[in-house]
PDB file of C-alpha atoms in Angstrom:
ATOM      1  CA  MET A 182      11.353  36.957  92.087  1.00 49.00           C
ATOM      2  CA  ALA A 183       7.646  37.430  92.798  1.00 52.00           C
ATOM      3  CA  ALA A 184       5.498  39.210  90.131  1.00 55.00           C
ATOM      4  CA  THR A 185       2.313  41.047  90.570  1.00 53.00           C
ATOM      5  CA  ARG A 186      -0.200  41.757  87.763  1.00 54.00           C
ATOM      6  CA  VAL A 187      -3.425  43.669  88.011  1.00 50.00           C
ATOM      7  CA  MET A 188      -6.630  42.144  86.694  1.00 50.00           C
ATOM      8  CA  MET A 189     -10.222  43.107  86.654  1.00 46.00           C
ATOM      9  CA  THR A 190     -12.488  40.309  87.813  1.00 46.00           C
ATOM     10  CA  ALA A 191     -16.036  39.880  86.460  1.00 40.00           C
ATOM     11  CA  ALA A 192     -17.404  41.033  89.812  1.00 41.00           C
ATOM     12  CA  GLN A 193     -19.131  44.397  89.953  1.00 39.00           C
ATOM     13  CA  THR A 194     -21.513  44.569  92.933  1.00 34.00           C
ATOM     14  CA  THR A 195     -22.106  40.966  94.145  1.00 37.00           C
ATOM     15  CA  SER A 196     -19.929  39.139  96.537  1.00 35.00           C
ATOM     16  CA  CYS A 197     -19.667  37.327  99.772  1.00 42.00           C
ATOM     17  CA  PHE A 198     -16.684  37.586 102.121  1.00 36.00           C
ATOM     18  CA  LEU A 199     -16.274  34.809 104.817  1.00 36.00           C
ATOM     19  CA  ALA A 200     -16.410  36.490 108.218  1.00 35.00           C
ATOM     20  CA  LYS A 201     -13.269  36.020 110.289  1.00 33.00           C
ATOM     21  CA  ARG A 202     -15.054  36.790 113.501  1.00 26.00           C
ATOM     22  CA  ALA A 203     -17.854  35.189 115.456  1.00 27.00           C
ATOM     23  CA  PHE A 204     -20.801  33.872 113.367  1.00 27.00           C
ATOM     24  CA  LEU A 205     -23.904  36.261 113.577  1.00 27.00           C
ATOM     25  CA  LEU A 206     -27.318  36.229 112.345  1.00 26.00           C
ATOM     26  CA  PRO A 207     -27.935  36.306 108.582  1.00 33.00           C
ATOM     27  CA  GLU A 208     -29.000  39.416 106.924  1.00 34.00           C
ATOM     28  CA  LYS A 209     -31.233  39.690 103.764  1.00 33.00           C
ATOM     29  CA  THR A 210     -30.350  41.274 100.541  1.00 35.00           C
ATOM     30  CA  SER A 211     -32.716  43.441  98.684  1.00 33.00           C
ATOM     31  CA  HIS A 212     -33.645  40.488  96.502  1.00 31.00           C
ATOM     32  CA  GLY A 213     -34.516  38.310  99.435  1.00 30.00           C
ATOM     33  CA  ALA A 214     -31.364  36.001  99.386  1.00 31.00           C
ATOM     34  CA  LEU A 215     -29.707  35.390 102.653  1.00 29.00           C
ATOM     35  CA  CYS A 216     -26.063  36.240 102.849  1.00 36.00           C
ATOM     36  CA  PHE A 217     -23.073  36.828 105.076  1.00 34.00           C
ATOM     37  CA  ASN A 218     -20.703  39.715 104.871  1.00 36.00           C
ATOM     38  CA  LYS A 219     -18.206  40.972 107.568  1.00 30.00           C
ATOM     39  CA  ARG A 220     -21.195  40.879 109.985  1.00 29.00           C
ATOM     40  CA  ALA A 221     -23.110  37.888 109.033  1.00 34.00           C
ATOM     41  CA  LEU A 222     -23.126  34.296 107.642  1.00 37.00           C
ATOM     42  CA  ALA A 223     -25.521  33.059 105.008  1.00 36.00           C
ATOM     43  CA  LEU A 224     -28.186  30.430 105.031  1.00 35.00           C
ATOM     44  CA  LYS A 225     -29.527  28.417 102.104  1.00 37.00           C
ATOM     45  CA  SER A 226     -31.313  30.370  99.434  1.00 40.00           C
ATOM     46  CA  LYS A 227     -33.275  29.250  96.372  1.00 45.00           C
ATOM     47  CA  ARG A 228     -31.119  31.727  94.414  1.00 48.00           C
ATOM     48  CA  PRO A 229     -27.154  31.355  93.967  1.00 51.00           C
ATOM     49  CA  PHE A 230     -25.690  31.999  97.348  1.00 45.00           C
ATOM     50  CA  SER A 231     -24.238  35.471  96.964  1.00 43.00           C
ATOM     51  CA  CYS A 232     -24.753  38.864  98.251  1.00 37.00           C
ATOM     52  CA  SER A 233     -24.411  42.657  97.440  1.00 30.00           C
ATOM     53  CA  SER A 234     -21.694  43.806  99.740  1.00 27.00           C
ATOM     54  CA  ILE A 235     -18.040  44.938 100.020  1.00 29.00           C
ATOM     55  CA  TYR A 236     -16.058  43.126  97.332  1.00 41.00           C
ATOM     56  CA  ASN A 237     -13.671  45.399  95.383  1.00 39.00           C
ATOM     57  CA  PRO A 238     -13.598  44.317  91.827  1.00 50.00           C
ATOM     58  CA  HIS A 239     -10.012  45.371  91.256  1.00 70.00           C
ATOM     59  CA  VAL A 240      -8.154  42.155  92.136  1.00 83.00           C
ATOM     60  CA  LYS A 241      -4.262  41.893  91.887  1.00 91.00           C
ATOM     61  CA  VAL A 242      -2.863  38.409  91.238  1.00 96.00           C
ATOM     62  CA  LYS A 243       0.477  38.070  92.974  1.00 97.00           C
ATOM     63  CA  GLU A 244       2.848  35.150  92.019  1.00 98.00           C
ATOM     64  CA  GLU A 245       5.211  34.085  94.820  1.00 98.00           C
ATOM     65  CA  GLY A 246       8.082  31.695  93.948  1.00 98.00           C
ATOM     66  CA  GLN A 247       9.051  30.414  90.452  1.00 98.00           C
ATOM     67  CA  PRO A 248       6.591  28.587  88.119  1.00 97.00           C
ATOM     68  CA  GLU A 249       6.907  24.779  88.195  1.00 97.00           C
ATOM     69  CA  THR A 250       8.389  24.600  91.527  1.00 98.00           C
ATOM     70  CA  LEU A 251       7.042  23.290  94.749  1.00 98.00           C
ATOM     71  CA  ASP A 252       6.981  26.896  96.341  1.00 98.00           C
ATOM     72  CA  TYR A 253       5.039  28.546  93.457  1.00 98.00           C
ATOM     73  CA  ARG A 254       1.710  30.162  94.533  1.00 98.00           C
ATOM     74  CA  VAL A 255      -0.611  32.595  92.787  1.00 98.00           C
ATOM     75  CA  PHE A 256      -2.349  34.717  95.398  1.00 98.00           C
ATOM     76  CA  PHE A 257      -5.404  37.028  95.022  1.00 97.00           C
ATOM     77  CA  LEU A 258      -5.274  40.457  96.530  1.00 96.00           C
ATOM     78  CA  ASP A 259      -8.044  43.050  97.109  1.00 92.00           C
ATOM     79  CA  GLY A 260      -7.650  46.702  96.572  1.00 88.00           C
ATOM     80  CA  SER A 261      -5.984  47.069  99.898  1.00 91.00           C
ATOM     81  CA  GLY A 262      -3.373  44.514  99.166  1.00 94.00           C
ATOM     82  CA  LYS A 263      -5.124  41.959 101.484  1.00 94.00           C
ATOM     83  CA  LYS A 264      -5.107  38.268 100.450  1.00 96.00           C
ATOM     84  CA  VAL A 265      -8.415  36.997  99.558  1.00 96.00           C
ATOM     85  CA  SER A 266      -9.729  33.493  98.554  1.00 97.00           C
ATOM     86  CA  PRO A 267     -10.432  32.922  94.942  1.00 97.00           C
ATOM     87  CA  TRP A 268     -12.714  30.145  96.102  1.00 98.00           C
ATOM     88  CA  HIS A 269     -14.585  31.798  98.861  1.00 97.00           C
ATOM     89  CA  ASP A 270     -14.455  35.560  98.125  1.00 96.00           C
ATOM     90  CA  ILE A 271     -15.083  35.965  94.504  1.00 95.00           C
ATOM     91  CA  PRO A 272     -18.764  35.690  93.740  1.00 95.00           C
ATOM     92  CA  LEU A 273     -20.320  32.888  91.852  1.00 97.00           C
ATOM     93  CA  THR A 274     -22.775  34.717  89.844  1.00 96.00           C
ATOM     94  CA  LEU A 275     -23.304  38.251  88.455  1.00 93.00           C
ATOM     95  CA  GLY A 276     -26.871  37.629  87.625  1.00 93.00           C
ATOM     96  CA  ASP A 277     -28.705  37.379  84.214  1.00 95.00           C
ATOM     97  CA  GLY A 278     -27.100  33.970  83.625  1.00 96.00           C
ATOM     98  CA  VAL A 279     -23.533  35.241  83.914  1.00 97.00           C
ATOM     99  CA  TYR A 280     -21.048  33.438  86.141  1.00 98.00           C
ATOM    100  CA  ASN A 281     -17.421  33.963  87.263  1.00 96.00           C
ATOM    101  CA  PHE A 282     -14.827  31.428  86.175  1.00 97.00           C
ATOM    102  CA  ILE A 283     -11.381  31.398  87.629  1.00 97.00           C
ATOM    103  CA  VAL A 284      -8.490  29.991  85.296  1.00 98.00           C
ATOM    104  CA  GLU A 285      -6.309  27.554  86.851  1.00 98.00           C
ATOM    105  CA  ILE A 286      -4.837  25.918  83.717  1.00 98.00           C
ATOM    106  CA  PRO A 287      -4.533  27.759  80.290  1.00 98.00           C
ATOM    107  CA  LYS A 288      -5.269  25.941  77.246  1.00 98.00           C
ATOM    108  CA  GLU A 289      -2.433  24.279  75.526  1.00 98.00           C
ATOM    109  CA  SER A 290      -0.453  23.705  78.705  1.00 98.00           C
ATOM    110  CA  LYS A 291      -0.026  20.675  80.797  1.00 98.00           C
ATOM    111  CA  ALA A 292       1.101  21.765  84.348  1.00 98.00           C
ATOM    112  CA  LYS A 293      -1.587  20.585  86.567  1.00 98.00           C
ATOM    113  CA  MET A 294      -2.481  23.791  88.477  1.00 98.00           C
ATOM    114  CA  GLU A 295      -5.263  23.938  91.089  1.00 98.00           C
ATOM    115  CA  VAL A 296      -6.687  26.069  93.968  1.00 98.00           C
ATOM    116  CA  ALA A 297      -4.975  24.825  97.230  1.00 98.00           C
ATOM    117  CA  THR A 298      -8.175  24.156  99.122  1.00 98.00           C
ATOM    118  CA  ASP A 299      -6.232  23.308 102.227  1.00 98.00           C
ATOM    119  CA  GLU A 300      -4.178  26.355 102.384  1.00 98.00           C
ATOM    120  CA  ALA A 301      -5.032  29.714 103.813  1.00 98.00           C
ATOM    121  CA  SER A 302      -6.309  32.046 101.219  1.00 98.00           C
ATOM    122  CA  THR A 303      -6.538  29.113  98.855  1.00 98.00           C
ATOM    123  CA  PRO A 304      -3.929  30.283  96.288  1.00 98.00           C
ATOM    124  CA  ILE A 305      -3.434  28.546  93.018  1.00 98.00           C
ATOM    125  CA  LYS A 306      -0.474  26.142  93.055  1.00 98.00           C
ATOM    126  CA  GLN A 307       0.762  23.109  90.982  1.00 98.00           C
ATOM    127  CA  ASP A 308      -0.555  19.808  92.181  1.00 98.00           C
ATOM    128  CA  THR A 309       1.856  17.268  93.665  1.00 97.00           C
ATOM    129  CA  LYS A 310       1.991  13.580  94.128  1.00 94.00           C
ATOM    130  CA  LYS A 311       4.649  11.970  96.383  1.00 94.00           C
ATOM    131  CA  GLY A 312       6.420  15.289  96.559  1.00 96.00           C
ATOM    132  CA  LYS A 313       6.730  15.631  92.788  1.00 97.00           C
ATOM    133  CA  LEU A 314       5.030  18.231  90.555  1.00 98.00           C
ATOM    134  CA  ARG A 315       2.110  16.805  88.564  1.00 98.00           C
ATOM    135  CA  TYR A 316       1.672  17.300  84.740  1.00 98.00           C
ATOM    136  CA  TYR A 317      -0.856  15.905  82.410  1.00 98.00           C
ATOM    137  CA  PRO A 318       0.722  13.643  79.718  1.00 97.00           C
ATOM    138  CA  TYR A 319      -0.310  16.009  76.974  1.00 97.00           C
ATOM    139  CA  ASN A 320      -1.606  19.659  76.758  1.00 98.00           C
ATOM    140  CA  ILE A 321      -5.191  20.388  77.803  1.00 98.00           C
ATOM    141  CA  ASN A 322      -6.992  21.946  74.714  1.00 98.00           C
ATOM    142  CA  TRP A 323      -9.253  24.303  76.622  1.00 98.00           C
ATOM    143  CA  ASN A 324      -8.997  26.780  79.507  1.00 98.00           C
ATOM    144  CA  TYR A 325      -9.648  24.838  82.729  1.00 98.00           C
ATOM    145  CA  GLY A 326     -10.522  26.044  86.251  1.00 98.00           C
ATOM    146  CA  LEU A 327     -13.252  26.314  88.791  1.00 98.00           C
ATOM    147  CA  LEU A 328     -16.515  28.079  89.662  1.00 98.00           C
ATOM    148  CA  PRO A 329     -16.073  30.000  92.895  1.00 98.00           C
ATOM    149  CA  GLN A 330     -18.407  29.390  95.859  1.00 98.00           C
ATOM    150  CA  THR A 331     -19.172  25.793  94.814  1.00 98.00           C
ATOM    151  CA  TRP A 332     -18.285  22.484  96.436  1.00 98.00           C
ATOM    152  CA  GLU A 333     -18.763  18.855  95.599  1.00 98.00           C
ATOM    153  CA  ASP A 334     -19.848  17.556  98.949  1.00 98.00           C
ATOM    154  CA  PRO A 335     -18.015  14.100  99.557  1.00 98.00           C
ATOM    155  CA  SER A 336     -20.706  13.135 101.997  1.00 97.00           C
ATOM    156  CA  ARG A 337     -23.517  13.571  99.402  1.00 96.00           C
ATOM    157  CA  ALA A 338     -24.392  10.704  97.050  1.00 97.00           C
ATOM    158  CA  ASN A 339     -25.879  11.657  93.699  1.00 97.00           C
ATOM    159  CA  SER A 340     -28.772   9.332  92.931  1.00 97.00           C
ATOM    160  CA  GLU A 341     -28.674  10.354  89.186  1.00 97.00           C
ATOM    161  CA  VAL A 342     -25.004   9.529  88.664  1.00 98.00           C
ATOM    162  CA  GLU A 343     -24.654   5.887  90.064  1.00 97.00           C
ATOM    163  CA  GLY A 344     -24.788   7.039  93.710  1.00 97.00           C
ATOM    164  CA  ALA A 345     -21.261   8.736  93.259  1.00 98.00           C
ATOM    165  CA  PHE A 346     -20.111  10.992  96.004  1.00 98.00           C
ATOM    166  CA  GLY A 347     -18.634  14.415  95.416  1.00 98.00           C
ATOM    167  CA  ASP A 348     -14.835  14.813  95.133  1.00 98.00           C
ATOM    168  CA  ASN A 349     -14.405  17.565  97.821  1.00 98.00           C
ATOM    169  CA  ASP A 350     -13.439  20.182  95.408  1.00 98.00           C
ATOM    170  CA  PRO A 351     -15.045  23.253  93.669  1.00 98.00           C
ATOM    171  CA  VAL A 352     -16.812  22.522  90.528  1.00 98.00           C
ATOM    172  CA  ASP A 353     -14.604  22.435  87.416  1.00 98.00           C
ATOM    173  CA  VAL A 354     -15.172  24.451  84.320  1.00 99.00           C
ATOM    174  CA  VAL A 355     -14.072  23.693  80.721  1.00 99.00           C
ATOM    175  CA  GLU A 356     -14.033  26.996  78.784  1.00 99.00           C
ATOM    176  CA  ILE A 357     -14.079  26.438  75.046  1.00 98.00           C
ATOM    177  CA  GLY A 358     -13.194  29.902  73.677  1.00 98.00           C
ATOM    178  CA  GLU A 359     -10.502  30.549  71.229  1.00 98.00           C
ATOM    179  CA  ALA A 360      -8.132  32.677  73.443  1.00 98.00           C
ATOM    180  CA  GLN A 361      -5.494  31.194  75.770  1.00 98.00           C
ATOM    181  CA  ARG A 362      -6.025  32.641  79.131  1.00 98.00           C
ATOM    182  CA  LYS A 363      -3.642  33.236  81.992  1.00 97.00           C
ATOM    183  CA  ILE A 364      -3.441  31.625  85.514  1.00 98.00           C
ATOM    184  CA  GLY A 365      -5.633  33.537  87.889  1.00 97.00           C
ATOM    185  CA  GLU A 366      -7.677  35.290  85.160  1.00 96.00           C
ATOM    186  CA  VAL A 367     -11.278  35.747  86.132  1.00 96.00           C
ATOM    187  CA  LEU A 368     -13.832  35.547  83.259  1.00 97.00           C
ATOM    188  CA  LYS A 369     -17.426  36.124  82.813  1.00 97.00           C
ATOM    189  CA  ILE A 370     -18.906  32.909  81.313  1.00 98.00           C
ATOM    190  CA  LYS A 371     -22.160  31.339  80.452  1.00 98.00           C
ATOM    191  CA  PRO A 372     -22.703  27.676  81.157  1.00 98.00           C
ATOM    192  CA  LEU A 373     -23.650  25.506  78.184  1.00 98.00           C
ATOM    193  CA  ALA A 374     -23.489  21.757  79.195  1.00 98.00           C
ATOM    194  CA  ALA A 375     -22.366  19.428  81.981  1.00 98.00           C
ATOM    195  CA  LEU A 376     -20.315  16.171  81.839  1.00 98.00           C
ATOM    196  CA  ALA A 377     -20.609  13.773  84.975  1.00 98.00           C
ATOM    197  CA  MET A 378     -17.226  12.377  85.229  1.00 98.00           C
ATOM    198  CA  ILE A 379     -16.581   9.596  87.708  1.00 98.00           C
ATOM    199  CA  ASP A 380     -12.875   9.537  88.844  1.00 97.00           C
ATOM    200  CA  GLU A 381     -11.977   6.513  90.972  1.00 95.00           C
ATOM    201  CA  GLY A 382     -15.508   6.499  92.258  1.00 96.00           C
ATOM    202  CA  GLU A 383     -15.836  10.087  92.922  1.00 98.00           C
ATOM    203  CA  LEU A 384     -18.091  12.523  91.021  1.00 98.00           C
ATOM    204  CA  ASP A 385     -16.230  15.230  89.390  1.00 98.00           C
ATOM    205  CA  TRP A 386     -18.502  17.406  87.402  1.00 98.00           C
ATOM    206  CA  LYS A 387     -17.280  19.334  84.191  1.00 98.00           C
ATOM    207  CA  ILE A 388     -19.303  22.285  83.347  1.00 99.00           C
ATOM    208  CA  VAL A 389     -18.675  23.278  79.736  1.00 99.00           C
ATOM    209  CA  ALA A 390     -18.936  27.000  79.316  1.00 98.00           C
ATOM    210  CA  ILE A 391     -17.746  29.984  77.023  1.00 98.00           C
ATOM    211  CA  SER A 392     -16.443  33.313  77.889  1.00 98.00           C
ATOM    212  CA  LEU A 393     -18.717  36.170  76.997  1.00 98.00           C
ATOM    213  CA  ASP A 394     -15.854  38.029  75.265  1.00 98.00           C
ATOM    214  CA  ASP A 395     -15.355  35.202  72.787  1.00 98.00           C
ATOM    215  CA  PRO A 396     -16.341  35.976  69.184  1.00 98.00           C
ATOM    216  CA  LYS A 397     -18.652  32.964  69.050  1.00 98.00           C
ATOM    217  CA  ALA A 398     -20.291  33.518  72.484  1.00 98.00           C
ATOM    218  CA  HIS A 399     -23.493  34.825  70.977  1.00 98.00           C
ATOM    219  CA  LEU A 400     -23.863  31.895  68.929  1.00 98.00           C
ATOM    220  CA  VAL A 401     -24.096  29.243  71.705  1.00 98.00           C
ATOM    221  CA  ASN A 402     -26.593  29.044  74.425  1.00 98.00           C
ATOM    222  CA  ASP A 403     -27.086  25.229  74.975  1.00 98.00           C
ATOM    223  CA  VAL A 404     -25.601  21.927  74.320  1.00 98.00           C
ATOM    224  CA  ASP A 405     -26.944  21.635  70.858  1.00 98.00           C
ATOM    225  CA  ASP A 406     -25.436  25.003  69.906  1.00 98.00           C
ATOM    226  CA  VAL A 407     -21.961  23.696  71.051  1.00 98.00           C
ATOM    227  CA  GLU A 408     -22.606  20.723  68.649  1.00 97.00           C
ATOM    228  CA  LYS A 409     -23.461  23.080  65.825  1.00 98.00           C
ATOM    229  CA  HIS A 410     -20.681  25.767  66.233  1.00 98.00           C
ATOM    230  CA  PHE A 411     -17.925  23.740  67.879  1.00 98.00           C
ATOM    231  CA  PRO A 412     -18.563  20.346  66.248  1.00 98.00           C
ATOM    232  CA  GLY A 413     -16.749  17.586  68.011  1.00 98.00           C
ATOM    233  CA  THR A 414     -15.769  19.509  70.991  1.00 98.00           C
ATOM    234  CA  LEU A 415     -17.988  17.945  73.582  1.00 98.00           C
ATOM    235  CA  THR A 416     -16.803  14.444  72.449  1.00 98.00           C
ATOM    236  CA  ALA A 417     -13.134  15.610  72.485  1.00 98.00           C
ATOM    237  CA  ILE A 418     -13.675  17.067  76.071  1.00 98.00           C
ATOM    238  CA  ARG A 419     -15.228  13.728  77.263  1.00 98.00           C
ATOM    239  CA  ASP A 420     -12.376  11.567  75.627  1.00 98.00           C
ATOM    240  CA  TRP A 421      -9.648  13.822  76.956  1.00 98.00           C
ATOM    241  CA  PHE A 422     -10.805  13.604  80.474  1.00 98.00           C
ATOM    242  CA  ARG A 423     -11.638   9.948  80.154  1.00 98.00           C
ATOM    243  CA  ASP A 424      -8.287   8.984  78.874  1.00 98.00           C
ATOM    244  CA  TYR A 425      -5.635  11.315  80.413  1.00 98.00           C
ATOM    245  CA  LYS A 426      -4.664   8.932  83.187  1.00 97.00           C
ATOM    246  CA  ILE A 427      -4.176   5.926  81.037  1.00 97.00           C
ATOM    247  CA  PRO A 428      -0.482   6.851  80.034  1.00 96.00           C
ATOM    248  CA  ASP A 429       0.437   6.592  83.818  1.00 93.00           C
ATOM    249  CA  GLY A 430      -0.937   2.983  83.953  1.00 95.00           C
ATOM    250  CA  LYS A 431      -4.365   3.942  85.645  1.00 95.00           C
ATOM    251  CA  PRO A 432      -7.786   3.012  84.252  1.00 96.00           C
ATOM    252  CA  ALA A 433      -9.876   5.276  82.292  1.00 98.00           C
ATOM    253  CA  ASN A 434     -12.425   7.604  83.940  1.00 98.00           C
ATOM    254  CA  ARG A 435     -16.005   6.999  83.344  1.00 98.00           C
ATOM    255  CA  PHE A 436     -18.940   9.243  82.760  1.00 98.00           C
ATOM    256  CA  GLY A 437     -22.479   9.005  84.153  1.00 98.00           C
ATOM    257  CA  LEU A 438     -25.830  10.258  82.474  1.00 98.00           C
ATOM    258  CA  GLY A 439     -25.436   7.772  79.668  1.00 97.00           C
ATOM    259  CA  ASP A 440     -21.891   8.872  78.792  1.00 97.00           C
ATOM    260  CA  LYS A 441     -23.435  11.989  77.288  1.00 97.00           C
ATOM    261  CA  PRO A 442     -23.353  15.773  78.024  1.00 98.00           C
ATOM    262  CA  ALA A 443     -26.351  17.137  79.833  1.00 98.00           C
ATOM    263  CA  ASN A 444     -27.974  20.281  78.721  1.00 98.00           C
ATOM    264  CA  LYS A 445     -27.692  23.998  80.147  1.00 98.00           C
ATOM    265  CA  ASP A 446     -30.625  23.671  82.461  1.00 98.00           C
ATOM    266  CA  TYR A 447     -29.097  20.551  83.978  1.00 98.00           C
ATOM    267  CA  ALA A 448     -25.699  22.344  84.253  1.00 98.00           C
ATOM    268  CA  LEU A 449     -27.380  25.287  86.162  1.00 98.00           C
ATOM    269  CA  LYS A 450     -28.997  22.732  88.521  1.00 98.00           C
ATOM    270  CA  ILE A 451     -25.573  21.365  89.342  1.00 98.00           C
ATOM    271  CA  ILE A 452     -24.250  24.700  89.935  1.00 98.00           C
ATOM    272  CA  HIS A 453     -27.053  25.558  92.206  1.00 98.00           C
ATOM    273  CA  GLU A 454     -26.845  22.513  94.159  1.00 98.00           C
ATOM    274  CA  THR A 455     -23.047  22.661  94.535  1.00 98.00           C
ATOM    275  CA  ASN A 456     -23.346  26.330  95.671  1.00 98.00           C
ATOM    276  CA  GLU A 457     -25.812  25.318  98.331  1.00 98.00           C
ATOM    277  CA  SER A 458     -23.293  22.617  99.438  1.00 98.00           C
ATOM    278  CA  TRP A 459     -20.543  25.436  99.596  1.00 98.00           C
ATOM    279  CA  ALA A 460     -22.939  27.500 101.794  1.00 98.00           C
ATOM    280  CA  LYS A 461     -23.389  24.720 104.262  1.00 98.00           C
ATOM    281  CA  LEU A 462     -19.593  24.273 104.250  1.00 98.00           C
ATOM    282  CA  VAL A 463     -18.699  27.883 105.169  1.00 97.00           C
ATOM    283  CA  LYS A 464     -21.303  28.230 107.854  1.00 96.00           C
ATOM    284  CA  ARG A 465     -19.895  24.883 109.248  1.00 96.00           C
ATOM    285  CA  SER A 466     -23.102  22.856 108.924  1.00 96.00           C
ATOM    286  CA  VAL A 467     -20.893  20.104 107.555  1.00 96.00           C
ATOM    287  CA  ASP A 468     -17.492  18.962 108.466  1.00 95.00           C
ATOM    288  CA  ALA A 469     -14.705  20.838 106.575  1.00 97.00           C
ATOM    289  CA  GLY A 470     -12.052  18.546 107.418  1.00 97.00           C
ATOM    290  CA  ASP A 471      -8.785  19.935 106.106  1.00 97.00           C
ATOM    291  CA  LEU A 472     -10.386  22.477 103.918  1.00 98.00           C
ATOM    292  CA  SER A 473      -9.461  26.108 104.423  1.00 97.00           C
ATOM    293  CA  LEU A 474     -12.586  28.408 104.765  1.00 96.00           C
ATOM    294  CA  PHE A 475     -10.399  31.612 104.604  1.00 90.00           C
TER     295      PHE A 475
END
């Protein structure tokens, strides 16, 4: 039986809705950023690609099907009950260094959940391979999910990370707070560090962050603070993602940037760049392939 739970997103007044009509000229917000709403599509801005518009912060998360089945989906609904995309319709940033994070995989679980980037409304589902549900070989020890309105462009080579191309997905977040979160929960986070994972030749960024409601959030603001207040965590995250495919007979993943986590400023640079890539994607400046833009 399908279940519905009501959750408040971290969004308040900023958002962008993908227009489901003819593309029109962009409009400027009060802070000068170009955006699209129901009447306009956005162009690249020096600020995170977002706009002050129509988004209702009351989001319902509706589960369809039974967990751990091929048909299971977690949809996001706006206040009117209309399906919206967690990838495209929830804003990336709230300003003042605060970002939205959508939980796909709660900590201490191993079902490999992900936003279905090729399905309408991009619901969360369990990943599959050869028709079978995918699981990690062991529990993930942190909350894991995505930054909305970001995209790792598979046509763009990163000269700082061995020339690797993006993995065609939103940017991943590893949230290190103490609480286990729920699938579909939207958290306010602050980024702290970045790991440049290379998975079968593709660049797959991991942004390390903490939820603002975590008891230790006020103590950590950059990579060195993570080492001080969460000792061993950055190494544990790197090792977990490096090794999780080995039990299935695959080689270990690799990491660029000297195998070390980059600092907060670098993480913010990656977020900005991938937000710009997403902006090009949704205004169809680049080929979307099988990706859903709605």
